[in-house]
Coordinates of C-alpha atoms in Angstrom, one line a residue:
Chain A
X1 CA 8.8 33.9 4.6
X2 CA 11.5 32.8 2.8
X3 CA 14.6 31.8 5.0
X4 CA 18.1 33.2 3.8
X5 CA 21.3 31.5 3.8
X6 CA 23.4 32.4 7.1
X7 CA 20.3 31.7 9.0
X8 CA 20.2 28.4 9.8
X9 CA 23.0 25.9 11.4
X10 CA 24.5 23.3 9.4
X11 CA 22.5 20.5 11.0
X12 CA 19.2 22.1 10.1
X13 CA 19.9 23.1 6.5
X14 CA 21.2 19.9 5.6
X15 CA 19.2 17.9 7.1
X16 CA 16.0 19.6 5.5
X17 CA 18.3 19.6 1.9
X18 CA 18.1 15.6 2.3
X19 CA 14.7 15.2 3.1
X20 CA 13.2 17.8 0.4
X21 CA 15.7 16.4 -2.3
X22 CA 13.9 13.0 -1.6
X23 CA 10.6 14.3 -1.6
X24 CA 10.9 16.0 -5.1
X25 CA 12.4 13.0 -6.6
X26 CA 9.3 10.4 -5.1
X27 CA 6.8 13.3 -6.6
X28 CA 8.5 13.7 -9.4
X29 CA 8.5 9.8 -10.3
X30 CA 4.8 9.4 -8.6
X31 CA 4.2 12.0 -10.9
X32 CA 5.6 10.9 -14.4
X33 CA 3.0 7.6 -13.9
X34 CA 0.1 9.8 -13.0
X35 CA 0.0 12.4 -14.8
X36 CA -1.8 13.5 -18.5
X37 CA -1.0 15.7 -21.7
X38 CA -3.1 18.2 -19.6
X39 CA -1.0 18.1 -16.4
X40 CA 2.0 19.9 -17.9
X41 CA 0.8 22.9 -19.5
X42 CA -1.2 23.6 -16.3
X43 CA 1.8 23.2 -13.7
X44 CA 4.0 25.4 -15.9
X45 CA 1.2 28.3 -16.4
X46 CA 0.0 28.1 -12.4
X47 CA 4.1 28.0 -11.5
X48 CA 4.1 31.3 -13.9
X49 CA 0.8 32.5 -12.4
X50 CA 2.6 31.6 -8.5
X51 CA 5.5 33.5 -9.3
X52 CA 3.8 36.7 -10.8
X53 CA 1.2 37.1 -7.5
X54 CA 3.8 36.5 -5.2
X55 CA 5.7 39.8 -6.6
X56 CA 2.3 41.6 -6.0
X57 CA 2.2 43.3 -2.6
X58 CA -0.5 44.0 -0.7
X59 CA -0.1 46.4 2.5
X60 CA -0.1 45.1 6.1
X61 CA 0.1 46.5 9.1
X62 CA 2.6 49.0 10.0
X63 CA 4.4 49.5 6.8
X64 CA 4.9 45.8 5.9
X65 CA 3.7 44.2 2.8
X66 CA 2.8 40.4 2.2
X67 CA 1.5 38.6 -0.8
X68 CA -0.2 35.4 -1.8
X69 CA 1.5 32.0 -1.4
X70 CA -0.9 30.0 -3.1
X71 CA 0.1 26.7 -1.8
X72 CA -3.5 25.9 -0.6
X73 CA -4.7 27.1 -3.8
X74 CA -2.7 25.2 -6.4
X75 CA -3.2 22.0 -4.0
X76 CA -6.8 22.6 -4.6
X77 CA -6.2 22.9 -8.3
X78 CA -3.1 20.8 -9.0
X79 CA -3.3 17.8 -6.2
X80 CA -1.1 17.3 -3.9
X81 CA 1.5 16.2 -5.8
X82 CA 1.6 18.2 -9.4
X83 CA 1.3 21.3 -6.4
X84 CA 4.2 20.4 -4.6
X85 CA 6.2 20.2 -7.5
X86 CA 5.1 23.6 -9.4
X87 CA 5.2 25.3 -5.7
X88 CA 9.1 23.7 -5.5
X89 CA 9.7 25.2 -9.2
X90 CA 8.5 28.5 -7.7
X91 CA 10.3 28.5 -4.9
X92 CA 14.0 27.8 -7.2
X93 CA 13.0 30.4 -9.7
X94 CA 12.6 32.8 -6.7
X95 CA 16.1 31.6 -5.2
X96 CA 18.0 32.3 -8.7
X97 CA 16.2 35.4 -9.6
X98 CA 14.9 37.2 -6.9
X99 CA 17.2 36.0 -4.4
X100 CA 14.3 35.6 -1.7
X101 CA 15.6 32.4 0.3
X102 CA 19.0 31.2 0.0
X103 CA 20.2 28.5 -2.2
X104 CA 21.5 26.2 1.1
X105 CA 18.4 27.2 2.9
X106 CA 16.4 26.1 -0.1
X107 CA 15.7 22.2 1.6
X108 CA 14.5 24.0 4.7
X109 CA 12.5 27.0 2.3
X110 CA 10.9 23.7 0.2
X111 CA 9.8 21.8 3.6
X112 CA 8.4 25.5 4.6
X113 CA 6.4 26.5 1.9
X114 CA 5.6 24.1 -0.3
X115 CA 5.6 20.5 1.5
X116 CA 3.8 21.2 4.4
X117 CA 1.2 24.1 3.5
X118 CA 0.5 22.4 0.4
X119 CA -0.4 18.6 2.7
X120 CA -2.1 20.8 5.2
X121 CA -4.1 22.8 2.4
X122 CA -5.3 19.9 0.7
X123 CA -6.0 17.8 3.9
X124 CA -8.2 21.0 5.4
X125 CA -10.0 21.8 1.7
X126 CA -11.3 17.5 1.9
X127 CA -11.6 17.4 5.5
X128 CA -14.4 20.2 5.1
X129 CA -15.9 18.9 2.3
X130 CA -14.6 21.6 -0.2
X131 CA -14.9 19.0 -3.0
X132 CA -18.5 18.4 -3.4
X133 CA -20.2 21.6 -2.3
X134 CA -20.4 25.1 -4.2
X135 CA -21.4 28.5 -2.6
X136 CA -20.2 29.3 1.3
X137 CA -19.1 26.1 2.1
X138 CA -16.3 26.0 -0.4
X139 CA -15.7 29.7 0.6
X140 CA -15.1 28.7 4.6
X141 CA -13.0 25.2 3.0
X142 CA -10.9 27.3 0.7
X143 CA -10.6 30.1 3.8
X144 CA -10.0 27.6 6.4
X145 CA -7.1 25.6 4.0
X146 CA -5.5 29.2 3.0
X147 CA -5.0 30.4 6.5
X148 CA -4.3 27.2 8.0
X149 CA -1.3 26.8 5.8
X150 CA 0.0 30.1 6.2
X151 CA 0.3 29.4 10.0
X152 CA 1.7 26.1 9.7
X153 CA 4.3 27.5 7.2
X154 CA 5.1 30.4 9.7
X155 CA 5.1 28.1 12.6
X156 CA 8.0 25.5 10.9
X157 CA 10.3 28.7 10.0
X158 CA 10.4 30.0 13.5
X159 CA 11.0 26.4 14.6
X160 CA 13.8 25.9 12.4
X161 CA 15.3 29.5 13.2
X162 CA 15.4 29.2 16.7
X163 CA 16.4 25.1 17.1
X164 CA 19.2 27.2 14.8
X165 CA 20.0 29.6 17.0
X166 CA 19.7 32.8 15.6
X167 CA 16.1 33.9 16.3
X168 CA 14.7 32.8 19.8
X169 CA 11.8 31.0 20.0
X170 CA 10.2 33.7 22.7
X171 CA 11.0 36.5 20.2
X172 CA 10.3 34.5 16.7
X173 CA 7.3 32.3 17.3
X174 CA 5.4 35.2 18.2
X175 CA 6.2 37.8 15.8
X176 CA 5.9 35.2 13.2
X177 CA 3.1 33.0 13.8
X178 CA 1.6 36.2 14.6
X179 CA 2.3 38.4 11.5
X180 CA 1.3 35.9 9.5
X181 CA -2.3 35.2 11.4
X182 CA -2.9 38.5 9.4
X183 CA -1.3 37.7 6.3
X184 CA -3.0 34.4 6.9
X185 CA -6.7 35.9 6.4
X186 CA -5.5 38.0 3.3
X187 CA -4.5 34.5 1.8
X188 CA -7.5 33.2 2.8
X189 CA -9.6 35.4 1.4
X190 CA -7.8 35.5 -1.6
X191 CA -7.7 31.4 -2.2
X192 CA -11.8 31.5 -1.3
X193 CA -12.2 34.3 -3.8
X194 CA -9.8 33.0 -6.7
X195 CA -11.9 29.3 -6.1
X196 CA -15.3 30.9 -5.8
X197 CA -15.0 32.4 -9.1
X198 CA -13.4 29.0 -10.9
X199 CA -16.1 27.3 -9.5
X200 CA -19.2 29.4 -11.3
X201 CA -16.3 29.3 -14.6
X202 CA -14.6 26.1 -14.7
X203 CA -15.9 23.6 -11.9
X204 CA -14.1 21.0 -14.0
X205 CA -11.0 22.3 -12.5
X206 CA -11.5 22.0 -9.2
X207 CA -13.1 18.7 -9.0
X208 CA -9.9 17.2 -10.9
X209 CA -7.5 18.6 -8.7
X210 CA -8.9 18.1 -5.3
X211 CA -10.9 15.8 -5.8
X212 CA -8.9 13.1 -7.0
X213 CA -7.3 11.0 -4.2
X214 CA -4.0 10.1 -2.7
X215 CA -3.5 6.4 -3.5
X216 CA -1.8 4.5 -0.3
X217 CA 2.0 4.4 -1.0
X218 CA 1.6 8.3 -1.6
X219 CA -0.4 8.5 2.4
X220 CA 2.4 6.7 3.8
X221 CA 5.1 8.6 2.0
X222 CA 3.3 11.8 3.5
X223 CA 3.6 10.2 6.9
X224 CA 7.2 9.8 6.1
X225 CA 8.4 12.8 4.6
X226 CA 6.2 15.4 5.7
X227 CA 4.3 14.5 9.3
X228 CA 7.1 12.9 10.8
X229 CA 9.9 15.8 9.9
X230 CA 7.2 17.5 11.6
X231 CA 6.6 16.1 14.6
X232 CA 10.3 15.9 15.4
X233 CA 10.8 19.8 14.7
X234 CA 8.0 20.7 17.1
X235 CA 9.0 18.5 19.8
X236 CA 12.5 19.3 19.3
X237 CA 11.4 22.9 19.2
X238 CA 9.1 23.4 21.7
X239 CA 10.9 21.4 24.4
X240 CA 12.7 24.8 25.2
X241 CA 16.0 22.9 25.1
X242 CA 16.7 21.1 28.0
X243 CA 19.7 20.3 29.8
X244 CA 20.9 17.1 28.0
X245 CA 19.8 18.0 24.3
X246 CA 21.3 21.3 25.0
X247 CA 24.3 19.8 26.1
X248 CA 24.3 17.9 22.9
X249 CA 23.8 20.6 20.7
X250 CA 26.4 22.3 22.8
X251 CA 28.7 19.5 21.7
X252 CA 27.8 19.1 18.1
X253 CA 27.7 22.7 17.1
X254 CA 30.9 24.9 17.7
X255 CA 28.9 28.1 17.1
X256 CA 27.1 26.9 20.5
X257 CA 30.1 25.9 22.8
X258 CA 32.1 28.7 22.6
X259 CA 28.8 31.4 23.5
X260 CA 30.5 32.0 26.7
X261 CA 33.8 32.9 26.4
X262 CA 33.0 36.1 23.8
X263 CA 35.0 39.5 24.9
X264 CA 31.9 41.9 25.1
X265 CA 31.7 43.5 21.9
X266 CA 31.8 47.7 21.3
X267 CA 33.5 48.4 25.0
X268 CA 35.0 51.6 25.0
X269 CA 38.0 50.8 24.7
X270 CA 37.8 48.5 21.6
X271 CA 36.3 51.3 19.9
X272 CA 39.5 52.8 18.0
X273 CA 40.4 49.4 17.5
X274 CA 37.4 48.6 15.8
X275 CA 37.4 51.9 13.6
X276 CA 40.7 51.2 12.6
X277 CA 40.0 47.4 11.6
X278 CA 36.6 48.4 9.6
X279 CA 38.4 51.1 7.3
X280 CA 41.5 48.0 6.7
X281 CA 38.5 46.1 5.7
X282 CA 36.8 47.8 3.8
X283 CA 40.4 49.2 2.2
X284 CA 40.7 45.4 1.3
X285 CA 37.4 44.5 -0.1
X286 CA 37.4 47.8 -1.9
X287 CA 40.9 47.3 -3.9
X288 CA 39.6 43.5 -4.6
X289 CA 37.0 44.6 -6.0
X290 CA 39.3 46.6 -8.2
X291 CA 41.5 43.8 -9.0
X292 CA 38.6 41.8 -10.5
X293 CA 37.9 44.6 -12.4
X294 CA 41.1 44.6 -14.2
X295 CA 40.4 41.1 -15.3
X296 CA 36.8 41.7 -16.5
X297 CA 37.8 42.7 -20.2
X298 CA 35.9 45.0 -22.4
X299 CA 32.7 45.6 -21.3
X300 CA 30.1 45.1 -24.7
X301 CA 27.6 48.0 -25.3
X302 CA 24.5 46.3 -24.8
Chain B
X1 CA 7.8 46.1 -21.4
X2 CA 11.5 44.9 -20.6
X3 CA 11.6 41.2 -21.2
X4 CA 14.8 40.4 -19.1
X5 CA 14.2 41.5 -16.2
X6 CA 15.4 38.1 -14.6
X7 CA 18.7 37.3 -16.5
X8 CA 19.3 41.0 -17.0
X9 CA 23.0 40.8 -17.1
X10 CA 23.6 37.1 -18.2
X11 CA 25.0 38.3 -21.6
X12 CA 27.6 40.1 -21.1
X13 CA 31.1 39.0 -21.9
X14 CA 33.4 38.5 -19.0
X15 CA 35.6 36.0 -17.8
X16 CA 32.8 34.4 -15.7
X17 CA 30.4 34.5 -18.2
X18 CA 32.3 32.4 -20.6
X19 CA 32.3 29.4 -18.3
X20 CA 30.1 26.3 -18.6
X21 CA 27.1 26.4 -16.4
X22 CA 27.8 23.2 -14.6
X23 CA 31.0 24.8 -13.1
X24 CA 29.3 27.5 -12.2
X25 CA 26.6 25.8 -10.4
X26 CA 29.1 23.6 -8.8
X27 CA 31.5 26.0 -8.2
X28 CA 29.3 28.6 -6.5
X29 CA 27.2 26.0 -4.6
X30 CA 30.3 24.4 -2.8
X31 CA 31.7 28.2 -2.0
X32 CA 28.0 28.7 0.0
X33 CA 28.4 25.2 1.8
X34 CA 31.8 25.9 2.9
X35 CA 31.2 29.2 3.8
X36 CA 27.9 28.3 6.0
X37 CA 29.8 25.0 7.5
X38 CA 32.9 27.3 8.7
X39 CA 33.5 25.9 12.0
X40 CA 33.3 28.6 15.1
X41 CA 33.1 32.2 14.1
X42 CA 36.7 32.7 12.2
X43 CA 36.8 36.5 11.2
X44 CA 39.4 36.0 8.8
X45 CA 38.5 33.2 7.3
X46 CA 35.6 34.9 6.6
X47 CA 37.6 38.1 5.4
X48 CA 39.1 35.8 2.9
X49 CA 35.8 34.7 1.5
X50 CA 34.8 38.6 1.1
X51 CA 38.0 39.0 -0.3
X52 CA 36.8 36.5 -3.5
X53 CA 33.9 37.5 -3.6
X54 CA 34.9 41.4 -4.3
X55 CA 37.4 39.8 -6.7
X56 CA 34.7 37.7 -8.9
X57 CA 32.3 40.3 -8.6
X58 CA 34.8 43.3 -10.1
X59 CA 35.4 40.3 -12.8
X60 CA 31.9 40.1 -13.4
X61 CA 30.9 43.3 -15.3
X62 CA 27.8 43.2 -13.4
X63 CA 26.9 46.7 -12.0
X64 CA 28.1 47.1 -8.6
X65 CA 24.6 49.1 -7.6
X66 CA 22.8 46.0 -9.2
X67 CA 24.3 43.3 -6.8
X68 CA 24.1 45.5 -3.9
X69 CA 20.8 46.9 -4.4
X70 CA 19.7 42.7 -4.7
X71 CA 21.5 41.8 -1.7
X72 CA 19.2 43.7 0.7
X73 CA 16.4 41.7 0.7
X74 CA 18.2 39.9 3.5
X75 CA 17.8 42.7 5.7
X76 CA 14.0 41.5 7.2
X77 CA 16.0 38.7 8.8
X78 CA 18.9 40.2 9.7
X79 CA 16.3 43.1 11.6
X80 CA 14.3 40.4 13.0
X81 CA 17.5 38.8 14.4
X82 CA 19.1 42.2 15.8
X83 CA 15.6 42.6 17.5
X84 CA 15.8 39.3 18.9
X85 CA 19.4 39.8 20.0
X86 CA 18.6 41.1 23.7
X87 CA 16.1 38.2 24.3
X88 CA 19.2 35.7 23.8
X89 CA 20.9 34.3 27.0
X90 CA 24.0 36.4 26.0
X91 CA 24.0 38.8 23.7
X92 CA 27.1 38.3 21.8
X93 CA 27.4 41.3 19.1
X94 CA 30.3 39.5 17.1
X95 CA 28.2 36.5 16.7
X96 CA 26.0 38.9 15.0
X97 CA 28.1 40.3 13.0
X98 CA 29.5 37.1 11.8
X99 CA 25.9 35.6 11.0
X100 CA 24.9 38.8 9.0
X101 CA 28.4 38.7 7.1
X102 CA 27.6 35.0 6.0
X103 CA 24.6 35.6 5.2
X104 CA 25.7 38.8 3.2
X105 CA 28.3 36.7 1.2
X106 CA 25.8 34.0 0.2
X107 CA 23.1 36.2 -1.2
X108 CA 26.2 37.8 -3.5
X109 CA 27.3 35.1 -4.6
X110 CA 23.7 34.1 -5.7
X111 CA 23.6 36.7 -7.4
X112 CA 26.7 36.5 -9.2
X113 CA 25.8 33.2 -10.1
X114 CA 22.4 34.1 -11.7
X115 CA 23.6 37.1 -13.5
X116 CA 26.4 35.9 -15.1
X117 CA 24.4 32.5 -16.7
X118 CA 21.5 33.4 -19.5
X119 CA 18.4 31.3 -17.9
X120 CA 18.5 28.2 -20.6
X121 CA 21.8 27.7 -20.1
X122 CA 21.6 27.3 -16.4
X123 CA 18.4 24.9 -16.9
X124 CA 21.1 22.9 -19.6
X125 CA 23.2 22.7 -16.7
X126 CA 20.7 21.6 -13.6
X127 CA 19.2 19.0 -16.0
X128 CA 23.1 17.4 -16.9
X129 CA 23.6 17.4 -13.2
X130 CA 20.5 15.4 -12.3
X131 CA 17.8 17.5 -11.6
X132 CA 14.5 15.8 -12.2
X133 CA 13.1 16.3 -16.1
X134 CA 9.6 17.6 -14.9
X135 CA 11.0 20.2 -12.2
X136 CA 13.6 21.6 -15.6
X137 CA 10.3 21.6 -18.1
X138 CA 8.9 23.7 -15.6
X139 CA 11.2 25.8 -14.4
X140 CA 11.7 26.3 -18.6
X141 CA 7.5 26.8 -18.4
X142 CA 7.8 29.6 -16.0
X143 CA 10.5 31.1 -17.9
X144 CA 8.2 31.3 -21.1
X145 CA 4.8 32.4 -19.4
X146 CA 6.4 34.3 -17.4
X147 CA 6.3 37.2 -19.4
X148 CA 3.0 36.6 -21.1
X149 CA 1.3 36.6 -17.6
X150 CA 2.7 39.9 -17.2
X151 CA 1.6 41.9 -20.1
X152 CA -1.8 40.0 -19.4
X153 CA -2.0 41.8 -15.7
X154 CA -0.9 45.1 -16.8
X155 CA -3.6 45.1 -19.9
X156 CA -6.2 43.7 -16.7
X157 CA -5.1 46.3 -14.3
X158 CA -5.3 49.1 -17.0
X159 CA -8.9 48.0 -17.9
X160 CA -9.7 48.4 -13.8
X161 CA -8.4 51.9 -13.5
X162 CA -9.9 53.1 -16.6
X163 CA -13.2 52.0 -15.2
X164 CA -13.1 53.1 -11.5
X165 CA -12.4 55.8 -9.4
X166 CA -10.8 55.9 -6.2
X167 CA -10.4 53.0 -4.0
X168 CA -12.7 50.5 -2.7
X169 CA -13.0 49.7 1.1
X170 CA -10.5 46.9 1.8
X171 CA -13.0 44.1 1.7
X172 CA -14.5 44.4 -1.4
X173 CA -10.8 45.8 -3.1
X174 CA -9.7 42.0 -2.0
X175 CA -12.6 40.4 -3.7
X176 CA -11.9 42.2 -6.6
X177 CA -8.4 41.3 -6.6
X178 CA -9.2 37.6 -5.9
X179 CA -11.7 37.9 -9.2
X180 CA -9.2 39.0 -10.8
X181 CA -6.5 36.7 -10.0
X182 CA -9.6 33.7 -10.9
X183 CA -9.7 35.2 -14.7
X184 CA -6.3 35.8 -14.8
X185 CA -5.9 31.5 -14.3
X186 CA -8.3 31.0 -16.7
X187 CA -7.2 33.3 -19.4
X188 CA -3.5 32.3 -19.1
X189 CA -4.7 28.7 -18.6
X190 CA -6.0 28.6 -22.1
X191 CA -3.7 30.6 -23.4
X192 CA -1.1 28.6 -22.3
X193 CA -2.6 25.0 -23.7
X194 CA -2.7 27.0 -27.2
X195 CA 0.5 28.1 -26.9
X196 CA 1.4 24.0 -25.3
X197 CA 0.2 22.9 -29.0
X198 CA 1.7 25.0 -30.9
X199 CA 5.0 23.9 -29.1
X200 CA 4.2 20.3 -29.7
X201 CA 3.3 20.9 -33.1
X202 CA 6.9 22.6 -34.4
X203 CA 8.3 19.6 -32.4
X204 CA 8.5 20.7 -28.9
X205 CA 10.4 17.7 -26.8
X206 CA 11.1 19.2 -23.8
X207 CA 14.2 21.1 -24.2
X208 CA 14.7 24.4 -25.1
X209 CA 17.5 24.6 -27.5
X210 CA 20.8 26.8 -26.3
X211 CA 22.4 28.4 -29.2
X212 CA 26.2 27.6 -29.2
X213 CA 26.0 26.2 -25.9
X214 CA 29.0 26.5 -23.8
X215 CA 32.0 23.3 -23.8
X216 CA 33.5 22.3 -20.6
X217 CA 37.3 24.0 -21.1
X218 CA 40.4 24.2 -19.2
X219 CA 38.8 27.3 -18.2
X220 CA 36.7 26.0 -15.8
X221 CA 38.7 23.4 -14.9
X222 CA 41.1 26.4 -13.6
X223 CA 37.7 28.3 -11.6
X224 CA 36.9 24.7 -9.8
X225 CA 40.6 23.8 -9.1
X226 CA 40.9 27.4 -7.7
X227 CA 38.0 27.2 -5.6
X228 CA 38.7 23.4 -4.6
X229 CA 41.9 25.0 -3.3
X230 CA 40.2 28.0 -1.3
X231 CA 38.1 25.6 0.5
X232 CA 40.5 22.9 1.4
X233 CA 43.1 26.0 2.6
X234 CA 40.1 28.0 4.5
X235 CA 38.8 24.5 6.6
X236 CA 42.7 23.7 7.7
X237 CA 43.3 27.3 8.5
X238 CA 39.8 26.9 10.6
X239 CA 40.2 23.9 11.8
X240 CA 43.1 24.4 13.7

């Protein structure tokens, strides 16, 4: 789920801005010493290939739709790396054009969806043994790594929202965590499938991506920039706020401190007030808007 | 098929489509910080910042049905956080309001910013401000397949409903789409390393040229000083 800006509180956005804008550049420089001729057409035709499933919907329960992420997948295909980057590429194409995550929130959207599913999909394919085996055991690897990062993902946004303040953790972890245990199994199946089938067509693929291996000073920049950022949101998370951190956050974030001194809002008898102040509003906005229309020159026939 | 369906609008003519792209990104990117850093919940402050952005957007000659019909996909979140609202200690409706309004702004002028740029232009601009060279040759690769991925699933979808009838049961519809997704890699793969060498071979470099690409003019020198000015004047106001 892609986190819009307005969402998340200065400290969090930024901080996550930071850490993803040093994660892209150490891939992208691990990367320009790795990879081959092949690499680049393949990153640019899965980012393509990415970008096109996600705006495929599939329906979930009650009304709702989901897609594929396909950060598990393009680990599996890409490495860990070359799919961190193309899922990162995604991700700003999807900002610019189909607004889906804000352009402020994008650090915390990159952390989100492509760092940490894409580790945690990679780690779960080699942990069991995707790699070497064909049939069902790359079927329950590929599930297990599709689901697994779909949760993880799911589990860091309603961290983030609530250490933010705008969605509670009692509220947001489990409509989240739990929306996407369904979603979860759709992307699993999906990843399974999509490898299943490139395994009888193209094994080579499979075996490059996955199979080659994260040399050290890439395991300890994981540690770094993914499994530590981690760690600190979960604990910091899942604590439930206690008195001196609250106090803390009380301190750092006006948004927090002044919580108690708000006039209730709608009373009856702020009611006319309030009609009359939304119609000024919207009087305003409305002959703005107008005003920038008088500058906007002839409009070409296109 | 359509073929800009992304940068739909980036071709028109309007005083905001005339500047560089640079001070555009720039210029739009610091408006969203200063907007999200807004200290406290200042209602006018952020009346002002609607204010500008009805005034860009009427300068914009971009539909007004287009920009608001894009700006709803914020409304999951802003659902999920009005259903939340009663859980929180105090439920504080203005806080609310004030959240959803941000968030509201951002997403238009997101939107403003990507309708108003024609894609290679904006990439031109990302790479001159320092955006790694792999993450702009793919962002430029997405751009290019993009469209050649799509015609490949509507011919692949076309060729499922002309030889089926009626749905599958859930299970095996999934394995059929995850088939085929799996062909629809491989085709594009190798459709897209032909298409890689044929770059290469009429001297691809990694850049994909912009004709008459935009200068830097007193123009946007004028958009940044004016927004420079906005900000500075909306943090004092705030701060005080």
């Amino acid at each position: 789920m892609h986190i819009p800006d307005g969402f998340l509180s200065g400290r969090i956005w930024l901080s996550l801005d930071a850490l993803s804008s040093v994660t892209v550049l150490y891939a992208a420089r691990r990367l320009r010493v790795q990879a081959s001729g092949h690499t680049v057409p393949l990153m640019g035709v899965l980012s393509a290939f990415v970008f096109a499933a996600q705006l495929l919907n599939f329906p979930v329960l009650g009304g709702t739709s989901g897609h594929l992420v396909g950060s598990a997948l393009l680990a599996v295909l890409l490495g860990p790396l070359a799919a961190f980057l193309t899922m990162v590429t995604v991700l700003i194409a999807q900002a610019l054009f189909l607004q889906d995550g804000g352009l402020a929130a994008l650090g915390a959207n990159i952390f989100n969806i492509a760092a940490v599913p894409v580790l945690s999909g990679y780690g779960i394919f080699r942990l069991a043994g995707g790699t070497q085996s064909h049939g069902r055991r790359l079927a329950i690897a590929s599930f297990l790594s599709g689901w697994v990062s779909i949760e993880l993902c799911a589990l860091c946004c309603a961290l983030e929202l609530s250490l933010s303040g705008a969605i509670p953790l009692r509220v947001g972890l489990p409509a989240m965590t739990g929306y996407h245990a369904i979603l979860g199994v759709a992307e699993g199946i999906l990843t399974s499938s999509v490898l299943v089938f490139l395994s009888h067509t193209r094994p080579d693929l499979i075996r490059r991506g996955a199979g080659s291996r994260l040399p050290v000073a890439d395991w300890v920049a994981v540690v770094a920039l993914v499994a530590v950022p981690c760690a600190i949101l979960v604990l910091a998370g899942s604590s439930n706020l206690p008195d001196p951190l609250q106090r803390l956050l009380a301190s750092a974030d006006p948004v927090y401190g002044r919580q108690g001194e708000s006039e209730p809002f709608l009373s009856p008898l702020r009611y006319r007030e309030f009609l009359r102040a939304l119609t000024l509003i919207a009087g305003a906005i409305g002959s703005a808007y107008f005003l920038g229309r008088l500058m906007r020159g002839k409009r070409s026939k296109l | 098929m359509r073929h800009n369906f992304i940068d739909r609008y980036a071709n028109l003519d309007s005083p905001l489509h005339v500047l560089e792209a640079r001070t555009k990104i720039l210029g739009y990117l610091s408006l969203i910080a200063a907007l999200l850093l807004m200290p406290g919940r200042n209602d006018v402050v952020l009346l002002v910042y609607a204010f500008v952005a009805a005034i860009l957007v009427g300068a914009s000659q971009v539909p007004l049905g287009y920009i608001a019909g894009r700006s709803l996909v914020i409304l999951p979140f802003v659902l999920l956080a009005g259903i939340a609202a009663p859980w929180t200690n105090s439920f504080d409706g203005a806080r609310f309001m004030a959240l959803a309004t941000r968030s509201f702004l951002s997403v238009t002028i997101l939107l403003l910013m990507t309708s108003t740029t024609p894609f290679p232009e904006l990439l031109r601009g990302l790479q001159k401000l320092g955006c790694p060279r792999i993450l702009i040759l793919n962002l430029g690769f997405l751009y290019r397949y993009l469209f050649v991925l799509t015609e490949e699933v509507l011919r692949m979808r076309q060729a499922r409903d002309c030889r089926r009838a009626g749905r599958a049961p859930p299970r095996v519809e999934l394995k059929l789409l995850g088939s085929m997704l799996g062909s629809l890699v491989l085709r594009s793969f190798e459709r897209a390393e032909r298409m890689y060498q044929a770059m290469l071979s009429r001297g691809y470099a990694g850049e994909f040229p912009v004709l008459a690409p935009r200068r830097f003019t007193w123009r946007d020198l004028t958009f940044l000083a004016g927004i420079a000015l906005l900000i500075v004047s909306s943090f004092r106001y705030a701060g005080r």
